[in-house]
GROMACS .gro file of C-alpha atoms in nm:
model
  443
    1MET     CA    1  -3.824  -1.446  -4.969
    2LEU     CA    2  -4.102  -1.247  -4.799
    3LEU     CA    3  -3.861  -0.963  -4.723
    4VAL     CA    4  -3.731  -0.949  -5.082
    5VAL     CA    5  -4.087  -0.937  -5.219
    6VAL     CA    6  -4.181  -0.656  -4.979
    7ALA     CA    7  -3.861  -0.464  -5.059
    8PHE     CA    8  -3.946  -0.447  -5.431
    9SER     CA    9  -4.319  -0.394  -5.386
   10LYS     CA   10  -4.499  -0.063  -5.332
   11TRP     CA   11  -4.438  -0.105  -4.958
   12GLY     CA   12  -4.065  -0.076  -5.016
   13PHE     CA   13  -4.105   0.301  -5.055
   14TYR     CA   14  -4.274   0.343  -4.717
   15LYS     CA   15  -4.073   0.500  -4.438
   16LEU     CA   16  -4.050   0.410  -4.074
   17GLY     CA   17  -4.168   0.749  -3.959
   18LYS     CA   18  -4.313   1.050  -4.140
   19ALA     CA   19  -4.289   1.073  -4.520
   20ASN     CA   20  -4.046   1.367  -4.510
   21GLU     CA   21  -3.848   1.244  -4.210
   22LYS     CA   22  -3.472   1.207  -4.253
   23PRO     CA   23  -3.272   0.912  -4.111
   24ALA     CA   24  -3.195   0.951  -3.743
   25PHE     CA   25  -2.833   0.837  -3.791
   26SER     CA   26  -2.570   0.851  -4.064
   27ASN     CA   27  -2.509   0.538  -4.273
   28ILE     CA   28  -2.181   0.450  -4.097
   29ALA     CA   29  -2.333   0.498  -3.751
   30TRP     CA   30  -2.642   0.299  -3.848
   31ILE     CA   31  -2.442   0.006  -3.991
   32SER     CA   32  -2.202   0.012  -3.695
   33MET     CA   33  -2.479  -0.006  -3.436
   34LEU     CA   34  -2.684  -0.277  -3.607
   35TYR     CA   35  -2.374  -0.490  -3.670
   36SER     CA   36  -2.237  -0.452  -3.316
   37ALA     CA   37  -2.576  -0.542  -3.168
   38GLY     CA   38  -2.650  -0.823  -3.414
   39MET     CA   39  -2.321  -1.011  -3.429
   40GLY     CA   40  -2.084  -0.884  -3.165
   41ALA     CA   41  -1.803  -1.095  -3.024
   42GLY     CA   42  -1.914  -1.402  -3.218
   43ILE     CA   43  -1.717  -1.303  -3.527
   44LEU     CA   44  -1.402  -1.304  -3.313
   45LEU     CA   45  -1.497  -1.620  -3.127
   46ARG     CA   46  -1.548  -1.817  -3.450
   47ALA     CA   47  -1.320  -1.630  -3.698
   48VAL     CA   48  -1.069  -1.915  -3.728
   49GLN     CA   49  -1.214  -2.206  -3.534
   50GLU     CA   50  -1.534  -2.248  -3.736
   51PRO     CA   51  -1.388  -2.239  -4.092
   52VAL     CA   52  -1.112  -2.479  -3.988
   53PHE     CA   53  -1.361  -2.716  -3.824
   54MET     CA   54  -1.571  -2.714  -4.142
   55GLN     CA   55  -1.262  -2.780  -4.354
   56GLN     CA   56  -1.154  -3.073  -4.139
   57ASN     CA   57  -1.511  -3.206  -4.109
   58PRO     CA   58  -1.694  -3.114  -4.434
   59PRO     CA   59  -2.066  -3.094  -4.346
   60ILE     CA   60  -2.195  -3.109  -4.703
   61GLN     CA   61  -2.109  -3.300  -5.019
   62ASN     CA   62  -2.067  -3.113  -5.346
   63ASN     CA   63  -1.799  -3.086  -5.611
   64ALA     CA   64  -1.620  -2.797  -5.441
   65SER     CA   65  -1.289  -2.822  -5.254
   66ALA     CA   66  -1.283  -2.873  -4.876
   67GLU     CA   67  -1.184  -2.508  -4.832
   68ILE     CA   68  -1.476  -2.378  -5.039
   69LYS     CA   69  -1.717  -2.612  -4.860
   70ALA     CA   70  -1.590  -2.481  -4.527
   71LEU     CA   71  -1.632  -2.117  -4.627
   72GLU     CA   72  -1.968  -2.183  -4.790
   73PHE     CA   73  -2.116  -2.344  -4.480
   74THR     CA   74  -1.965  -2.078  -4.254
   75PHE     CA   75  -2.135  -1.819  -4.477
   76TYR     CA   76  -2.458  -2.011  -4.436
   77GLN     CA   77  -2.432  -2.007  -4.058
   78TRP     CA   78  -2.352  -1.633  -4.042
   79GLY     CA   79  -2.539  -1.504  -4.346
   80VAL     CA   80  -2.878  -1.368  -4.440
   81THR     CA   81  -3.072  -1.617  -4.223
   82ALA     CA   82  -2.970  -1.435  -3.905
   83TRP     CA   83  -3.027  -1.091  -4.054
   84ALA     CA   84  -3.364  -1.197  -4.197
   85PHE     CA   85  -3.482  -1.279  -3.843
   86TYR     CA   86  -3.360  -0.940  -3.722
   87THR     CA   87  -3.509  -0.751  -4.017
   88LEU     CA   88  -3.850  -0.912  -3.986
   89PHE     CA   89  -3.876  -0.818  -3.619
   90ALA     CA   90  -3.739  -0.468  -3.686
   91LEU     CA   91  -3.994  -0.394  -3.957
   92ALA     CA   92  -4.289  -0.557  -3.781
   93ILE     CA   93  -4.219  -0.357  -3.464
   94GLY     CA   94  -4.119  -0.039  -3.648
   95THR     CA   95  -4.432  -0.042  -3.866
   96VAL     CA   96  -4.678  -0.051  -3.576
   97ALA     CA   97  -4.471   0.182  -3.358
   98PHE     CA   98  -4.412   0.456  -3.614
   99LYS     CA   99  -4.732   0.407  -3.816
  100TYR     CA  100  -4.988   0.351  -3.538
  101GLY     CA  101  -4.801   0.487  -3.237
  102ARG     CA  102  -4.797   0.158  -3.047
  103PRO     CA  103  -4.533   0.091  -2.782
  104LEU     CA  104  -4.194  -0.041  -2.898
  105ILE     CA  105  -4.252  -0.393  -2.763
  106THR     CA  106  -4.295  -0.731  -2.934
  107SER     CA  107  -4.662  -0.777  -2.845
  108SER     CA  108  -4.745  -0.459  -3.040
  109THR     CA  109  -4.675  -0.646  -3.363
  110VAL     CA  110  -4.978  -0.873  -3.309
  111PHE     CA  111  -5.201  -0.688  -3.060
  112ASP     CA  112  -5.315  -0.327  -3.050
  113THR     CA  113  -5.175  -0.283  -2.701
  114LYS     CA  114  -5.326   0.065  -2.664
  115LYS     CA  115  -5.680  -0.076  -2.670
  116TYR     CA  116  -5.650  -0.379  -2.443
  117SER     CA  117  -5.660  -0.363  -2.066
  118SER     CA  118  -5.659  -0.623  -1.791
  119LYS     CA  119  -6.039  -0.655  -1.839
  120ASN     CA  120  -5.980  -0.818  -2.179
  121ARG     CA  121  -5.836  -1.121  -2.010
  122PHE     CA  122  -5.764  -1.341  -2.310
  123LYS     CA  123  -5.594  -1.073  -2.518
  124TYR     CA  124  -5.423  -0.924  -2.213
  125LEU     CA  125  -5.283  -1.270  -2.135
  126GLY     CA  126  -5.160  -1.299  -2.495
  127ILE     CA  127  -4.979  -0.965  -2.464
  128ALA     CA  128  -4.821  -1.063  -2.133
  129LEU     CA  129  -4.709  -1.406  -2.257
  130THR     CA  130  -4.565  -1.262  -2.579
  131ASP     CA  131  -4.355  -1.006  -2.397
  132LEU     CA  132  -4.255  -1.256  -2.129
  133LEU     CA  133  -4.138  -1.498  -2.400
  134THR     CA  134  -3.932  -1.218  -2.556
  135ILE     CA  135  -3.777  -1.127  -2.224
  136LEU     CA  136  -3.685  -1.489  -2.142
  137THR     CA  137  -3.528  -1.564  -2.481
  138THR     CA  138  -3.339  -1.234  -2.473
  139VAL     CA  139  -3.203  -1.305  -2.126
  140PHE     CA  140  -3.095  -1.660  -2.222
  141GLY     CA  141  -2.933  -1.539  -2.544
  142LEU     CA  142  -2.749  -1.249  -2.385
  143VAL     CA  143  -2.633  -1.440  -2.079
  144ALA     CA  144  -2.497  -1.719  -2.301
  145ALA     CA  145  -2.320  -1.465  -2.523
  146VAL     CA  146  -2.163  -1.277  -2.233
  147ALA     CA  147  -2.054  -1.600  -2.062
  148LEU     CA  148  -1.898  -1.731  -2.386
  149GLY     CA  149  -1.734  -1.396  -2.458
  150ALA     CA  150  -1.585  -1.371  -2.110
  151SER     CA  151  -1.459  -1.728  -2.142
  152GLN     CA  152  -1.286  -1.639  -2.470
  153ILE     CA  153  -1.120  -1.336  -2.315
  154LYS     CA  154  -1.001  -1.549  -2.023
  155GLY     CA  155  -0.887  -1.824  -2.263
  156GLY     CA  156  -0.693  -1.568  -2.463
  157LEU     CA  157  -0.529  -1.429  -2.150
  158ASP     CA  158  -0.445  -1.783  -2.034
  159HIS     CA  159  -0.274  -1.845  -2.367
  160LEU     CA  160  -0.091  -1.512  -2.376
  161LEU     CA  161   0.025  -1.525  -2.014
  162GLY     CA  162   0.100  -1.898  -2.009
  163LEU     CA  163  -0.120  -1.935  -1.701
  164THR     CA  164  -0.456  -2.080  -1.604
  165LEU     CA  165  -0.655  -1.800  -1.446
  166ASN     CA  166  -0.923  -1.896  -1.194
  167ALA     CA  167  -1.292  -1.810  -1.184
  168ASN     CA  168  -1.230  -1.478  -1.007
  169TYR     CA  169  -1.082  -1.333  -1.325
  170SER     CA  170  -1.389  -1.431  -1.528
  171ILE     CA  171  -1.613  -1.274  -1.264
  172ALA     CA  172  -1.407  -0.955  -1.272
  173LEU     CA  173  -1.432  -0.946  -1.652
  174ILE     CA  174  -1.811  -0.984  -1.648
  175LEU     CA  175  -1.847  -0.718  -1.378
  176PHE     CA  176  -1.630  -0.482  -1.584
  177ILE     CA  177  -1.831  -0.552  -1.902
  178GLY     CA  178  -2.159  -0.511  -1.713
  179PHE     CA  179  -2.045  -0.179  -1.565
  180LEU     CA  180  -1.940  -0.040  -1.904
  181ALA     CA  181  -2.266  -0.161  -2.062
  182LEU     CA  182  -2.468   0.012  -1.790
  183LEU     CA  183  -2.281   0.340  -1.842
  184SER     CA  184  -2.341   0.313  -2.215
  185ALA     CA  185  -2.711   0.228  -2.173
  186LEU     CA  186  -2.760   0.517  -1.930
  187SER     CA  187  -2.606   0.761  -2.178
  188GLY     CA  188  -2.855   0.653  -2.448
  189VAL     CA  189  -2.839   0.548  -2.813
  190GLU     CA  190  -2.715   0.882  -2.945
  191LYS     CA  191  -2.411   0.890  -2.718
  192GLY     CA  192  -2.266   0.576  -2.559
  193ILE     CA  193  -2.407   0.304  -2.785
  194LYS     CA  194  -2.338   0.497  -3.106
  195ILE     CA  195  -1.982   0.592  -3.008
  196ILE     CA  196  -1.878   0.244  -2.891
  197SER     CA  197  -2.040   0.073  -3.192
  198THR     CA  198  -1.862   0.302  -3.438
  199ALA     CA  199  -1.530   0.243  -3.260
  200ASN     CA  200  -1.592  -0.134  -3.285
  201ILE     CA  201  -1.628  -0.116  -3.662
  202TYR     CA  202  -1.311   0.086  -3.710
  203LEU     CA  203  -1.107  -0.148  -3.488
  204THR     CA  204  -1.255  -0.454  -3.661
  205LEU     CA  205  -1.168  -0.311  -4.003
  206ALA     CA  206  -0.816  -0.236  -3.881
  207LEU     CA  207  -0.768  -0.598  -3.768
  208LEU     CA  208  -0.918  -0.730  -4.093
  209ILE     CA  209  -0.694  -0.512  -4.311
  210PHE     CA  210  -0.389  -0.605  -4.100
  211VAL     CA  211  -0.440  -0.976  -4.177
  212PHE     CA  212  -0.559  -0.926  -4.535
  213LEU     CA  213  -0.251  -0.726  -4.640
  214GLN     CA  214  -0.023  -1.008  -4.523
  215THR     CA  215  -0.200  -1.282  -4.719
  216ASP     CA  216  -0.227  -1.382  -5.082
  217MET     CA  217  -0.489  -1.114  -5.152
  218LEU     CA  218  -0.580  -1.240  -5.499
  219LEU     CA  219  -0.639  -1.588  -5.359
  220ILE     CA  220  -0.857  -1.445  -5.081
  221LEU     CA  221  -1.070  -1.253  -5.333
  222LYS     CA  222  -1.097  -1.559  -5.558
  223GLN     CA  223  -1.206  -1.783  -5.269
  224TYR     CA  224  -1.450  -1.519  -5.149
  225ALA     CA  225  -1.618  -1.497  -5.489
  226HIS     CA  226  -1.624  -1.876  -5.535
  227ALA     CA  227  -1.764  -1.949  -5.188
  228LEU     CA  228  -2.023  -1.672  -5.228
  229TYR     CA  229  -2.135  -1.823  -5.560
  230ARG     CA  230  -2.168  -2.169  -5.403
  231TYR     CA  231  -2.357  -2.021  -5.107
  232LEU     CA  232  -2.610  -1.856  -5.337
  233ILE     CA  233  -2.683  -2.162  -5.550
  234ASP     CA  234  -2.683  -2.406  -5.255
  235PHE     CA  235  -2.875  -2.188  -5.008
  236ILE     CA  236  -3.215  -2.359  -5.044
  237PRO     CA  237  -3.093  -2.723  -5.024
  238MET     CA  238  -2.868  -2.630  -4.730
  239SER     CA  239  -3.161  -2.464  -4.553
  240LEU     CA  240  -3.380  -2.772  -4.607
  241ALA     CA  241  -3.094  -3.023  -4.546
  242LEU     CA  242  -3.180  -3.206  -4.868
  243GLY     CA  243  -2.987  -3.510  -4.992
  244ALA     CA  244  -2.613  -3.447  -5.000
  245PHE     CA  245  -2.674  -3.124  -4.809
  246ASP     CA  246  -2.796  -3.309  -4.499
  247PRO     CA  247  -2.504  -3.305  -4.251
  248GLY     CA  248  -2.681  -3.534  -4.004
  249LYS     CA  249  -2.878  -3.484  -3.684
  250LYS     CA  250  -2.580  -3.435  -3.453
  251PHE     CA  251  -2.421  -3.170  -3.673
  252LEU     CA  252  -2.753  -2.991  -3.718
  253THR     CA  253  -2.812  -2.988  -3.342
  254ASP     CA  254  -2.461  -2.871  -3.254
  255TRP     CA  255  -2.436  -2.609  -3.526
  256THR     CA  256  -2.733  -2.518  -3.747
  257TYR     CA  257  -3.016  -2.550  -3.496
  258TYR     CA  258  -2.806  -2.382  -3.230
  259TYR     CA  259  -2.734  -2.088  -3.460
  260TRP     CA  260  -3.100  -2.058  -3.557
  261ALA     CA  261  -3.195  -2.062  -3.189
  262PHE     CA  262  -2.930  -1.802  -3.112
  263TRP     CA  263  -3.047  -1.571  -3.392
  264LEU     CA  264  -3.408  -1.620  -3.283
  265ALA     CA  265  -3.319  -1.542  -2.922
  266TRP     CA  266  -3.147  -1.223  -3.033
  267ALA     CA  267  -3.410  -1.130  -3.295
  268PRO     CA  268  -3.666  -0.953  -3.070
  269PHE     CA  269  -3.422  -0.725  -2.892
  270THR     CA  270  -3.196  -0.677  -3.194
  271GLY     CA  271  -3.496  -0.618  -3.419
  272LEU     CA  272  -3.642  -0.367  -3.176
  273PHE     CA  273  -3.305  -0.194  -3.150
  274ILE     CA  274  -3.272  -0.183  -3.531
  275ALA     CA  275  -3.623  -0.036  -3.555
  276ARG     CA  276  -3.527   0.223  -3.294
  277ILE     CA  277  -3.221   0.338  -3.495
  278SER     CA  278  -3.384   0.305  -3.840
  279ARG     CA  279  -3.649   0.572  -3.812
  280GLY     CA  280  -3.656   0.787  -4.125
  281ARG     CA  281  -3.540   0.507  -4.358
  282THR     CA  282  -3.753   0.332  -4.619
  283ILE     CA  283  -3.852  -0.032  -4.581
  284ARG     CA  284  -3.654  -0.118  -4.896
  285GLU     CA  285  -3.345   0.057  -4.763
  286ILE     CA  286  -3.372  -0.127  -4.432
  287ILE     CA  287  -3.428  -0.470  -4.590
  288LEU     CA  288  -3.146  -0.444  -4.843
  289GLY     CA  289  -2.912  -0.268  -4.602
  290VAL     CA  290  -2.961  -0.508  -4.311
  291LEU     CA  291  -2.963  -0.826  -4.521
  292LEU     CA  292  -2.672  -0.750  -4.753
  293ILE     CA  293  -2.416  -0.518  -4.592
  294PRO     CA  294  -2.351  -0.710  -4.265
  295SER     CA  295  -2.370  -1.048  -4.444
  296LEU     CA  296  -2.119  -0.958  -4.716
  297GLY     CA  297  -1.891  -0.802  -4.456
  298SER     CA  298  -1.904  -1.115  -4.239
  299PHE     CA  299  -1.837  -1.336  -4.543
  300PHE     CA  300  -1.522  -1.142  -4.627
  301TRP     CA  301  -1.410  -1.153  -4.262
  302PHE     CA  302  -1.441  -1.533  -4.246
  303THR     CA  303  -1.273  -1.572  -4.586
  304VAL     CA  304  -0.969  -1.369  -4.480
  305PHE     CA  305  -0.922  -1.547  -4.148
  306GLY     CA  306  -1.039  -1.890  -4.265
  307GLN     CA  307  -0.834  -1.905  -4.585
  308SER     CA  308  -0.527  -1.772  -4.404
  309ALA     CA  309  -0.567  -2.050  -4.145
  310PHE     CA  310  -0.603  -2.306  -4.428
  311GLU     CA  311  -0.273  -2.184  -4.573
  312MET     CA  312  -0.103  -2.221  -4.235
  313ILE     CA  313  -0.227  -2.581  -4.209
  314ASN     CA  314  -0.112  -2.659  -4.564
  315ALA     CA  315   0.230  -2.509  -4.494
  316ALA     CA  316   0.267  -2.719  -4.178
  317GLY     CA  317   0.185  -3.037  -4.375
  318GLU     CA  318  -0.067  -3.163  -4.119
  319TYR     CA  319  -0.326  -3.032  -3.880
  320LYS     CA  320  -0.254  -3.088  -3.511
  321GLY     CA  321  -0.572  -2.935  -3.369
  322GLU     CA  322  -0.419  -2.599  -3.281
  323PHE     CA  323  -0.734  -2.414  -3.388
  324ASP     CA  324  -0.984  -2.648  -3.221
  325ASN     CA  325  -1.028  -2.444  -2.903
  326VAL     CA  326  -1.287  -2.175  -2.970
  327PHE     CA  327  -1.148  -1.958  -2.689
  328THR     CA  328  -0.783  -1.953  -2.798
  329SER     CA  329  -0.790  -2.021  -3.175
  330LEU     CA  330  -0.779  -1.655  -3.279
  331PHE     CA  331  -0.486  -1.577  -3.049
  332ILE     CA  332  -0.293  -1.880  -3.175
  333PHE     CA  333  -0.368  -1.775  -3.532
  334LEU     CA  334  -0.247  -1.418  -3.474
  335SER     CA  335   0.075  -1.544  -3.312
  336HIS     CA  336   0.196  -1.606  -3.669
  337TYR     CA  337   0.184  -1.232  -3.740
  338PRO     CA  338   0.406  -0.942  -3.624
  339ALA     CA  339   0.327  -0.669  -3.367
  340GLN     CA  340   0.184  -0.919  -3.120
  341SER     CA  341   0.143  -0.680  -2.827
  342ILE     CA  342  -0.056  -0.431  -3.035
  343VAL     CA  343  -0.267  -0.692  -3.216
  344ASN     CA  344  -0.355  -0.888  -2.902
  345THR     CA  345  -0.449  -0.567  -2.723
  346ILE     CA  346  -0.683  -0.476  -3.010
  347VAL     CA  347  -0.845  -0.822  -2.998
  348VAL     CA  348  -0.906  -0.803  -2.622
  349ILE     CA  349  -1.047  -0.450  -2.653
  350LEU     CA  350  -1.274  -0.567  -2.935
  351LEU     CA  351  -1.397  -0.866  -2.737
  352VAL     CA  352  -1.487  -0.642  -2.445
  353SER     CA  353  -1.641  -0.363  -2.655
  354PHE     CA  354  -1.851  -0.602  -2.867
  355LEU     CA  355  -1.990  -0.761  -2.553
  356VAL     CA  356  -2.059  -0.414  -2.411
  357THR     CA  357  -2.254  -0.305  -2.721
  358SER     CA  358  -2.456  -0.628  -2.727
  359LEU     CA  359  -2.532  -0.597  -2.358
  360ASP     CA  360  -2.610  -0.224  -2.354
  361SER     CA  361  -2.857  -0.255  -2.642
  362ALA     CA  362  -3.024  -0.549  -2.463
  363ILE     CA  363  -3.044  -0.348  -2.140
  364LEU     CA  364  -3.211  -0.064  -2.328
  365VAL     CA  365  -3.460  -0.295  -2.501
  366LEU     CA  366  -3.547  -0.499  -2.191
  367SER     CA  367  -3.604  -0.172  -2.007
  368MET     CA  368  -3.853  -0.073  -2.278
  369PHE     CA  369  -4.057  -0.385  -2.199
  370THR     CA  370  -4.081  -0.308  -1.829
  371SER     CA  371  -4.094   0.072  -1.829
  372LYS     CA  372  -4.406   0.283  -1.886
  373ASN     CA  373  -4.213   0.502  -2.130
  374THR     CA  374  -4.101   0.258  -2.403
  375ASP     CA  375  -3.927   0.529  -2.606
  376THR     CA  376  -3.700   0.643  -2.323
  377PRO     CA  377  -3.711   0.388  -2.040
  378SER     CA  378  -3.624   0.504  -1.691
  379LYS     CA  379  -3.270   0.478  -1.558
  380LYS     CA  380  -3.400   0.267  -1.271
  381HIS     CA  381  -3.510  -0.005  -1.512
  382ARG     CA  382  -3.178   0.007  -1.697
  383ILE     CA  383  -2.987  -0.038  -1.370
  384VAL     CA  384  -3.207  -0.331  -1.265
  385TRP     CA  385  -3.169  -0.513  -1.598
  386SER     CA  386  -2.795  -0.451  -1.609
  387THR     CA  387  -2.761  -0.600  -1.261
  388LEU     CA  388  -2.977  -0.904  -1.341
  389LEU     CA  389  -2.799  -0.987  -1.667
  390THR     CA  390  -2.457  -0.948  -1.505
  391ILE     CA  391  -2.552  -1.171  -1.210
  392CYS     CA  392  -2.693  -1.441  -1.441
  393ALA     CA  393  -2.378  -1.440  -1.656
  394ILE     CA  394  -2.161  -1.472  -1.346
  395GLY     CA  395  -2.378  -1.760  -1.225
  396ILE     CA  396  -2.330  -1.954  -1.549
  397VAL     CA  397  -1.953  -1.899  -1.548
  398LEU     CA  398  -1.926  -2.010  -1.184
  399LEU     CA  399  -2.136  -2.318  -1.261
  400SER     CA  400  -1.909  -2.402  -1.556
  401PHE     CA  401  -1.605  -2.388  -1.327
  402ALA     CA  402  -1.775  -2.599  -1.058
  403LYS     CA  403  -1.910  -2.857  -1.307
  404LYS     CA  404  -1.633  -2.880  -1.564
  405GLU     CA  405  -1.727  -3.235  -1.654
  406GLU     CA  406  -2.082  -3.125  -1.744
  407ASP     CA  407  -1.988  -2.858  -2.005
  408VAL     CA  408  -2.239  -2.606  -1.872
  409LEU     CA  409  -2.192  -2.361  -2.160
  410SER     CA  410  -2.291  -2.630  -2.411
  411ALA     CA  411  -2.596  -2.713  -2.197
  412VAL     CA  412  -2.699  -2.347  -2.205
  413GLN     CA  413  -2.665  -2.351  -2.583
  414LYS     CA  414  -2.899  -2.650  -2.610
  415LEU     CA  415  -3.145  -2.490  -2.366
  416LEU     CA  416  -3.150  -2.191  -2.599
  417ILE     CA  417  -3.283  -2.414  -2.879
  418ILE     CA  418  -3.577  -2.517  -2.658
  419THR     CA  419  -3.664  -2.166  -2.539
  420SER     CA  420  -3.646  -2.024  -2.892
  421LEU     CA  421  -3.889  -2.279  -3.041
  422PRO     CA  422  -4.210  -2.097  -2.935
  423LEU     CA  423  -4.066  -1.776  -3.078
  424SER     CA  424  -4.035  -1.939  -3.420
  425PHE     CA  425  -4.411  -2.006  -3.423
  426PHE     CA  426  -4.480  -1.653  -3.308
  427MET     CA  427  -4.278  -1.519  -3.603
  428ILE     CA  428  -4.521  -1.684  -3.846
  429VAL     CA  429  -4.818  -1.505  -3.689
  430MET     CA  430  -4.620  -1.181  -3.667
  431SER     CA  431  -4.534  -1.197  -4.039
  432PHE     CA  432  -4.901  -1.223  -4.138
  433LYS     CA  433  -4.994  -0.935  -3.906
  434TRP     CA  434  -4.710  -0.723  -4.046
  435ILE     CA  435  -4.841  -0.758  -4.403
  436GLN     CA  436  -5.190  -0.674  -4.281
  437ASN     CA  437  -5.060  -0.366  -4.103
  438LEU     CA  438  -4.873  -0.253  -4.414
  439ASN     CA  439  -5.181  -0.301  -4.629
  440LYS     CA  440  -5.432  -0.114  -4.409
  441LYS     CA  441  -5.336   0.230  -4.533
  442GLU     CA  442  -5.029   0.410  -4.655
  443CYS     CA  443  -4.754   0.487  -4.409
   0.00000   0.00000   0.00000
């Protein structure tokens, strides 16, 4: 609500940057980079598994069909809530960086970091703790995402090859992804990150159109519109878990709270990255663009894949759990379509490239926190962060293989909820400071 009010207020006309400054990137490049950094491999990981799970286990009670309920709640999990977190951080950081010339780091949103030194112990401690909290949540979020993404790639290869690959293959995948992410981060936003992100969007659109053209397109559009309508009118009670919209503590912990924690963990680095690529755009343009375009695109993606999976289940007469495994569900789903070798190759490439773009943007942002030059961090810092993130992801994957009975990846997800909690309180303070910074004088 705060973002919508700001977008249509006088502040909506303010630019991140000088008044006559043009956007640093074209619309397609801008959307591609923010989407690749903000969502990444998750839309592939959950494309089929999540809508089907929601259909088989309806989390909310309303007068809609099971299919609409499933799509509606999937929209809720992947919709404007995530992008609101990202947008708030992007604008809070972008405002102080481009308006007051503060460093592109999280603590700048609350403290005037140019004025404080180690002699101001209390405020200096606040700056250090704020940035440390951002670094820790970013590391946890990225490591969990890379480990999950590598597990999906391995699960897909297991399914396609009819084998059970050992941990060495997962390690090799993570090393390969880490190496590509480092090369991309070293080349900078204008080259590596921009090129890979744009390629991701084109490949994703190709896969989406491939499935969409082989479905009942009118039914897909009808379900999309219906689920979107339900999402809009039910958004507040779903957010507050009121009455019939309360899915229970276990469901909230496994799904909603986990997603909120994940979006919060990604919000500082994704928000900073969005601020970095949004210079020259108005606050209104950023708010509406970031909240609406990726959300509506994700909704259509989940409708196409989810509704198509529903039709497969209906045609089979019963559901036998073929889409339950989050790592193989998409590959099993696509086995019902032609051109398997081409389609599976595209999916694997997309999984790798989405992880690369999430990781390279995180490397760049984490380097900003630890480098003296926050605008263009040193290559040394980028190499160090790339190495640390890769090693941590490998460690989690190895632990999951060694402790299969413990479900290490799920434990990491729950740990993410705990580490993201302090960040949620910080966002409240940051929001107040952002409004104060906007109101001090015109941008």
